[in-house]
Amino acid sequence: MPRIRIHTGDLVSPIRSLTDYFREGGVSIIQAAFAHTYFVHPDAVRKETPYFPDRARRSREHYSGLDKGESATWNAGDRRQVILDDNSYAQMAWTRYTGHRLERGTGYGVRHIFGNTHNPNAFTAGWNLCYMPFWAGMLTEEQHPHRELQQAIRQASWDLFFFGNPVCEPPDFVEEPGMDLNAVLEGRPLLVLSREARAGSQPPCRSGQVSPLPITLEPANSRDFLDSLLRTKEAWLEVSYTDGRKEVRRWNAERMRRSSNVIGNLRSRPEFRAGTWQKKDIASLRVSIERPRSADG
């Protein structure tokens, strides 16, 4: 019979203990999860997103009293009619995107990166889907999240689908987490699953190949910044160059809306896109609601 030990203190966090065990083995929990987490190829998402625009997952909050197979009205925006589902159409979308047939008992599952499964624009969208081991996927759910892993998965989606050449306009609940994923993964590539990759070709999209332009907002919180921007309808762009020069420009923000993504809007500008800002010797971008002092001099 094994020995026993009476424990009278607080329970040890299972997430903390799992993290410690991985660290003792010489790998972080994020690196271990990403070693077996697969994403859709961006080219496939660019062709079709969402895959099934008339499907959404049933939700007590958003579709009260309605069950799988019943019709509902998507009340945000276009008020389209959608058919409610469990997770089967998301799994079907994954199969269509990747050509990878799902099988029971593999220890893997399709996960929604940014949640919002009640939203038909997100439920079967490739940018919102990944294929993860169950043990890792559980740590990305809101019931018991590992915040750093959750943030890393969302950063991977941003790097693949919205940075540089966006597959679509990011919805308001999708923002760049601001994590240097290449550093966290220590140069390990993201796994992109596609018909071409399964045939032996090399996926072209890897996190960290091109660094994003460093952007600082004032106020620093993007939602606070957007609130101010919607009031003032203008902001100031202070572009710093590698030779020490600074250039200040006024940003006419009349077209910005509550649903707009500030960082995504800025990085989509031609001179701030991946590969272009480096060629122009731009070092960083500071965006402020208040007119900077350097604009007066």
Coordinates of C-alpha atoms in Angstrom, one line a residue:
M1 CA 0.0 0.0 0.0
P2 CA 1.5 3.4 -0.9
R3 CA 2.1 6.0 1.8
I4 CA -0.3 8.8 2.3
R5 CA 0.1 12.5 3.1
I6 CA -2.5 14.6 4.7
H7 CA -3.0 17.9 2.7
T8 CA -4.7 20.8 4.5
G9 CA -3.7 23.7 2.3
D10 CA -5.0 25.1 -0.9
L11 CA -5.2 22.9 -4.0
V12 CA -2.4 23.2 -6.4
S13 CA -3.4 24.7 -9.7
P14 CA -3.3 21.9 -12.3
I15 CA -2.4 24.3 -15.0
R16 CA 0.5 25.6 -13.0
S17 CA 1.7 22.1 -12.2
L18 CA 1.4 21.0 -15.9
T19 CA 3.4 24.1 -16.9
D20 CA 6.1 23.3 -14.4
Y21 CA 6.4 19.7 -15.5
F22 CA 6.8 20.7 -19.1
R23 CA 9.4 23.3 -18.1
E24 CA 11.4 20.7 -16.2
G25 CA 11.4 18.6 -19.3
G26 CA 13.0 21.4 -21.3
V27 CA 10.0 22.6 -23.3
S28 CA 7.3 25.2 -22.6
I29 CA 3.6 24.1 -22.6
I30 CA 3.1 26.5 -25.5
Q31 CA 5.9 24.8 -27.5
A32 CA 4.5 21.4 -26.7
A33 CA 1.0 22.4 -27.8
F34 CA 2.1 24.0 -31.0
A35 CA 4.2 20.9 -32.0
H36 CA 0.9 19.2 -32.7
T37 CA -1.5 22.0 -33.5
Y38 CA -2.5 22.5 -37.1
F39 CA -4.0 25.5 -39.0
V40 CA -5.7 26.0 -42.3
H41 CA -3.6 27.2 -45.2
P42 CA -4.3 31.0 -45.7
D43 CA -4.8 30.5 -49.5
A44 CA -7.7 28.2 -48.8
V45 CA -9.3 30.6 -46.4
R46 CA -8.9 33.5 -48.8
K47 CA -11.0 31.6 -51.4
E48 CA -13.9 30.8 -49.0
T49 CA -14.6 32.3 -45.7
P50 CA -16.8 31.4 -43.9
Y51 CA -17.2 28.1 -45.6
F52 CA -20.9 27.7 -44.6
P53 CA -22.3 31.2 -44.2
D54 CA -25.8 30.0 -43.4
R55 CA -24.7 27.9 -40.3
A56 CA -24.2 28.9 -36.7
R57 CA -23.8 27.0 -33.4
R58 CA -26.8 26.8 -31.2
S59 CA -26.6 29.1 -28.2
R60 CA -28.9 29.6 -25.2
E61 CA -27.8 33.2 -25.0
H62 CA -28.1 34.2 -28.7
Y63 CA -30.7 31.7 -29.9
S64 CA -32.8 31.0 -26.8
G65 CA -35.2 28.0 -27.0
L66 CA -33.9 26.8 -30.4
D67 CA -32.2 23.5 -31.0
K68 CA -30.0 21.9 -33.6
G69 CA -31.5 21.9 -37.1
E70 CA -33.8 24.8 -36.4
S71 CA -33.8 28.1 -38.3
A72 CA -32.9 31.4 -36.6
T73 CA -32.2 35.0 -37.6
W74 CA -28.7 36.4 -37.3
N75 CA -29.5 39.7 -35.8
A76 CA -26.1 41.4 -36.2
G77 CA -26.0 43.3 -39.5
D78 CA -27.6 41.5 -42.4
R79 CA -30.3 39.6 -40.4
R80 CA -29.7 36.5 -42.6
Q81 CA -31.5 33.2 -41.8
V82 CA -29.2 30.6 -40.4
I83 CA -29.6 26.9 -39.4
L84 CA -28.3 26.0 -36.0
D85 CA -25.8 23.2 -35.5
D86 CA -23.6 21.6 -32.9
N87 CA -20.0 21.4 -34.1
S88 CA -20.5 19.2 -37.1
Y89 CA -20.4 21.9 -39.7
A90 CA -17.3 23.4 -38.3
Q91 CA -15.7 19.9 -38.5
M92 CA -17.0 19.6 -42.1
A93 CA -15.5 23.0 -42.9
W94 CA -12.1 21.9 -41.6
T95 CA -12.2 18.8 -43.8
R96 CA -13.2 20.8 -46.9
Y97 CA -10.4 23.4 -46.2
T98 CA -7.6 20.9 -45.5
G99 CA -8.6 17.6 -47.3
H100 CA -8.0 15.9 -43.9
R101 CA -10.6 13.4 -42.8
L102 CA -11.5 13.5 -39.1
E103 CA -11.5 10.3 -37.2
R104 CA -12.7 9.4 -33.7
G105 CA -10.3 8.3 -31.0
T106 CA -7.3 10.2 -32.4
G107 CA -7.0 12.6 -29.4
Y108 CA -7.5 15.6 -31.6
G109 CA -10.4 18.0 -32.0
V110 CA -11.4 21.1 -34.0
R111 CA -11.3 24.2 -31.9
H112 CA -12.5 27.7 -32.4
I113 CA -9.6 30.2 -31.9
F114 CA -11.6 33.3 -31.2
G115 CA -14.9 31.6 -30.1
N116 CA -18.0 33.5 -31.2
T117 CA -19.5 30.3 -32.7
H118 CA -23.0 31.7 -32.6
N119 CA -21.7 34.2 -35.3
P120 CA -22.2 32.7 -38.8
N121 CA -19.3 34.7 -40.1
A122 CA -17.0 33.0 -37.5
F123 CA -18.5 29.5 -37.0
T124 CA -17.0 27.9 -40.1
A125 CA -14.3 30.5 -41.0
G126 CA -10.9 28.9 -41.6
W127 CA -9.2 31.8 -39.6
N128 CA -11.2 30.7 -36.6
L129 CA -10.4 27.0 -36.8
C130 CA -7.5 24.9 -35.6
Y131 CA -6.9 21.2 -35.0
M132 CA -5.5 20.6 -31.5
P133 CA -4.8 17.7 -29.1
F134 CA -7.6 17.5 -26.6
W135 CA -5.3 18.2 -23.6
A136 CA -4.1 21.5 -25.2
G137 CA -7.5 22.5 -26.6
M138 CA -9.1 22.3 -23.1
L139 CA -6.6 24.9 -21.9
T140 CA -7.8 27.4 -24.5
E141 CA -11.4 27.3 -23.3
E142 CA -12.8 30.0 -21.0
Q143 CA -13.8 27.5 -18.4
H144 CA -10.2 26.8 -17.5
P145 CA -7.9 28.8 -19.7
H146 CA -4.1 28.9 -19.9
R147 CA -4.0 32.5 -20.8
E148 CA -0.6 32.5 -22.5
L149 CA -1.5 29.5 -24.7
Q150 CA -4.8 31.1 -25.6
Q151 CA -3.1 34.3 -26.6
A152 CA -0.5 32.3 -28.6
I153 CA -3.1 30.5 -30.6
R154 CA -4.8 33.8 -31.4
Q155 CA -1.5 35.4 -32.3
A156 CA -0.9 32.5 -34.7
S157 CA -4.2 33.1 -36.4
W158 CA -3.4 36.8 -36.7
D159 CA 0.0 36.2 -38.2
L160 CA -1.4 33.7 -40.7
F161 CA -4.6 35.3 -41.7
F162 CA -4.7 39.0 -40.9
F163 CA -1.1 40.3 -41.0
G164 CA 0.3 41.6 -44.2
N165 CA -2.2 40.2 -46.7
P166 CA -5.5 39.7 -44.8
V167 CA -7.8 37.0 -45.9
C168 CA -10.8 39.3 -45.0
E169 CA -11.5 42.3 -42.8
P170 CA -11.0 41.1 -39.2
P171 CA -14.3 41.4 -37.2
D172 CA -14.3 43.6 -34.1
F173 CA -13.6 40.7 -31.7
V174 CA -10.4 39.8 -33.5
E175 CA -7.4 41.9 -32.4
E176 CA -3.7 41.3 -32.6
P177 CA -2.6 40.0 -29.1
G178 CA 0.8 41.6 -29.4
M179 CA 2.9 38.5 -28.7
D180 CA 6.2 37.8 -30.3
L181 CA 5.3 34.3 -31.3
N182 CA 8.5 33.6 -33.1
A183 CA 10.4 34.2 -29.8
V184 CA 8.0 32.1 -27.8
L185 CA 8.3 29.2 -30.2
E186 CA 12.1 29.7 -30.5
G187 CA 11.9 29.6 -34.3
R188 CA 9.7 26.5 -34.6
P189 CA 7.3 26.8 -37.6
L190 CA 3.5 26.8 -37.4
L191 CA 1.9 23.6 -38.9
V192 CA -0.3 24.5 -41.8
L193 CA -2.4 21.6 -43.1
S194 CA -3.6 21.6 -46.7
R195 CA -3.9 19.2 -49.7
E196 CA -0.7 20.6 -51.0
A197 CA 1.1 20.1 -47.7
R198 CA -0.1 16.5 -47.5
A199 CA 1.3 15.9 -50.9
G200 CA 4.7 17.0 -49.7
S201 CA 5.0 20.7 -50.6
Q202 CA 6.3 23.2 -48.1
P203 CA 3.6 25.5 -46.5
P204 CA 4.5 29.1 -47.3
C205 CA 3.2 30.7 -44.1
R206 CA 5.3 30.5 -41.0
S207 CA 5.1 32.8 -38.0
G208 CA 8.0 35.1 -37.6
Q209 CA 9.3 35.1 -41.2
V210 CA 8.5 38.8 -41.4
S211 CA 8.3 41.0 -38.3
P212 CA 5.3 43.3 -37.9
L213 CA 5.9 47.0 -37.7
P214 CA 6.1 48.1 -34.1
I215 CA 3.0 50.3 -33.4
T216 CA 2.3 52.3 -30.2
L217 CA -1.1 53.7 -29.5
E218 CA -1.8 56.6 -27.1
P219 CA -4.0 55.8 -25.2
A220 CA -2.3 52.4 -25.2
N221 CA -5.5 50.3 -24.9
S222 CA -6.9 49.8 -28.4
R223 CA -10.5 50.0 -27.3
D224 CA -9.9 53.2 -25.4
F225 CA -8.0 54.6 -28.4
L226 CA -10.9 53.7 -30.7
D227 CA -13.4 55.4 -28.3
S228 CA -11.4 58.6 -28.5
L229 CA -10.9 58.3 -32.2
L230 CA -14.6 58.0 -32.9
R231 CA -15.1 61.2 -30.9
T232 CA -12.3 63.3 -32.5
K233 CA -12.5 61.8 -36.0
E234 CA -8.7 62.4 -36.3
A235 CA -5.4 61.2 -34.9
W236 CA -1.7 61.8 -35.5
L237 CA 0.8 59.4 -37.1
E238 CA 4.4 59.9 -36.0
V239 CA 6.6 57.8 -38.2
S240 CA 10.1 57.2 -36.9
Y241 CA 12.9 56.2 -39.4
T242 CA 16.1 54.3 -38.8
D243 CA 18.2 57.4 -39.4
G244 CA 16.5 59.3 -36.6
R245 CA 14.1 61.3 -38.7
K246 CA 10.5 61.7 -37.5
E247 CA 7.5 62.5 -39.8
V248 CA 4.1 63.6 -38.4
R249 CA 0.9 63.3 -40.4
R250 CA -2.7 63.9 -39.6
W251 CA -5.0 60.8 -39.9
N252 CA -8.5 61.6 -41.1
A253 CA -10.5 59.0 -39.4
E254 CA -14.0 59.8 -40.6
R255 CA -14.5 56.3 -42.0
M256 CA -13.6 54.5 -38.8
R257 CA -16.5 52.7 -37.1
R258 CA -17.1 50.9 -33.8
S259 CA -16.4 47.6 -35.6
S260 CA -13.0 48.8 -37.0
N261 CA -9.7 47.2 -36.0
V262 CA -7.2 50.0 -35.4
I263 CA -4.0 48.1 -35.6
G264 CA -5.3 46.1 -38.6
N265 CA -6.3 49.3 -40.4
L266 CA -2.9 50.8 -39.9
R267 CA -0.9 47.7 -40.9
S268 CA -3.0 47.4 -44.1
R269 CA -1.7 50.7 -45.4
P270 CA 0.7 50.1 -48.3
E271 CA 3.8 51.7 -46.7
F272 CA 3.2 49.8 -43.4
R273 CA 2.7 46.4 -44.9
A274 CA 5.0 43.4 -44.3
G275 CA 8.3 43.8 -46.2
T276 CA 7.5 47.4 -47.3
W277 CA 8.1 49.3 -44.1
Q278 CA 11.6 47.7 -43.8
K279 CA 12.4 48.8 -47.4
K280 CA 11.4 52.4 -46.5
D281 CA 13.7 52.3 -43.4
I282 CA 10.8 52.8 -41.1
A283 CA 11.6 51.9 -37.5
S284 CA 8.3 52.4 -35.7
L285 CA 4.9 54.1 -35.7
R286 CA 3.4 56.0 -32.9
V287 CA -0.3 57.0 -33.2
S288 CA -1.8 59.5 -30.8
I289 CA -5.1 61.3 -30.3
E290 CA -3.3 64.4 -29.1
R291 CA -1.1 66.3 -31.6
P292 CA 2.5 65.5 -30.8
R293 CA 4.9 68.3 -29.9
S294 CA 7.2 67.3 -32.8
A295 CA 4.5 68.4 -35.2
D296 CA 4.8 72.0 -33.9
G297 CA 8.5 72.3 -34.5

